[in-house]
Amino acid sequence: MVAYDWVTSLSVGPTGWLLVSSSSPTGESVHVSTSRLTNQMDSRPASQYVVDMATTFCYPGSMIWCSAACPSTTESIFAAGKSNDLLLITGVESYWSTRTVKMSVTADVMAVEWLTPRVVMSGMANSLVQFHDLRSRDTASRLQHPHGVYKIRRVDEWRVVVAGANKNLHMYDLRYAPSGIATRPQPNKRNHASTKPYLSFPDYANERISHDELDISPEIGLLACSSPSNRIQLFSLNTGKLIMPAPFLPYSSLPSTPKPKSSISTHIQEPGCQDGAAQFYQPYPNRHGTPITHYQYPDHISCLRFENLEEVPTANGGGNTGKPSLLVSAGCTIEEWRM
């Protein structure tokens, strides 16, 4: 398998294939690798996966900014943003083919997301969100964000959340007619127009966000993202409002107040940080009862992901509530917050 200098994206599809894109710091060497993940020797859900085989494509002089796996359970398809093109990678058994869709001559594809198994959305640095239909092979500009797009997440068949530069986070309803779309948008100009959002998130605080620093859970109606203060921000997908508990007070100062049930956190230390092996730890003693949005991480939050870990046992042998958990990566620690 390819030795990765700098991993730029990682996606796992429902058919059991992993896609990893990597690049050298100068962009002179860019690789996209597809690998089969198997755990045939162990039927337990928590057993370790291994790479069975790998296919690698090289794109020197380009940059892979993002990738996403098609939600189909019968087809293995990945979409990736390759500089200013959309790259579609399709697998049939162990044979892989690629197709390049020209998106723009002036702006890179910074975000990709599947609306359906046949329609993929591309977020552009010039603020456009373009839709590509795999069947007709047509591409259309459907939305125009106030600034460059860095993340797109599907809420449902009609609604999408778009995060962009300069603290712009909006939800759009695709049932409304397209509006505010220019052929060559210039988001840094004062007269730049944008599509009217269905819902806005006014307390969103990021000037810029990477592909993995925001995620949503339609099941529990939450959006989670990083923040400049290294704290987790939680927003309601129904109102767009920031979810923030009352100012945190030590329980010792409130002896007559019963302790509320708080989010439970366990964390994994990544390989290389502790004797080269991943280990589980109990929550820090001084974090008992601390709301998830109050805890300040010592390092930058590089990734957040909602996952339903209902069938996966925890380190101490217990289960979970069946609700999506929020996985958070900061520095060399990965934590699970149970909602």
PDB file of C-alpha atoms in Angstrom, residues 33 87 94 112 126 192 208-209 222 250 255 260 283 294-295 325-326:
ATOM      1  CA  SER A  33      -6.089   4.243  -2.906  1.00  0.00           C
ATOM      2  CA  LEU A  87     -13.467  12.581  -9.579  1.00  0.00           C
ATOM      3  CA  SER A  94     -11.864  -5.789  -7.549  1.00  0.00           C
ATOM      4  CA  VAL A 112     -18.426  16.604  -1.731  1.00  0.00           C
ATOM      5  CA  ASN A 126     -16.069  30.255  -5.520  1.00  0.00           C
ATOM      6  CA  HIS A 192     -21.797  39.067  -4.398  1.00  0.00           C
ATOM      7  CA  ARG A 208     -12.704  28.526   7.905  1.00  0.00           C
ATOM      8  CA  ILE A 209     -13.344  24.861   8.577  1.00  0.00           C
ATOM      9  CA  LEU A 222     -28.021  18.213  16.152  1.00  0.00           C
ATOM     10  CA  PRO A 250     -18.841  23.179  40.448  1.00  0.00           C
ATOM     11  CA  PRO A 255     -24.737  21.014  47.733  1.00  0.00           C
ATOM     12  CA  PRO A 260     -27.875  16.070  36.479  1.00  0.00           C
ATOM     13  CA  PRO A 283     -12.991  10.208  31.791  1.00  0.00           C
ATOM     14  CA  HIS A 294     -18.022  23.587  28.220  1.00  0.00           C
ATOM     15  CA  TYR A 295     -14.967  21.385  27.963  1.00  0.00           C
ATOM     16  CA  SER A 325     -22.417   9.062  19.804  1.00  0.00           C
ATOM     17  CA  LEU A 326     -20.166  11.988  18.901  1.00  0.00           C
TER      18      LEU A 326
END
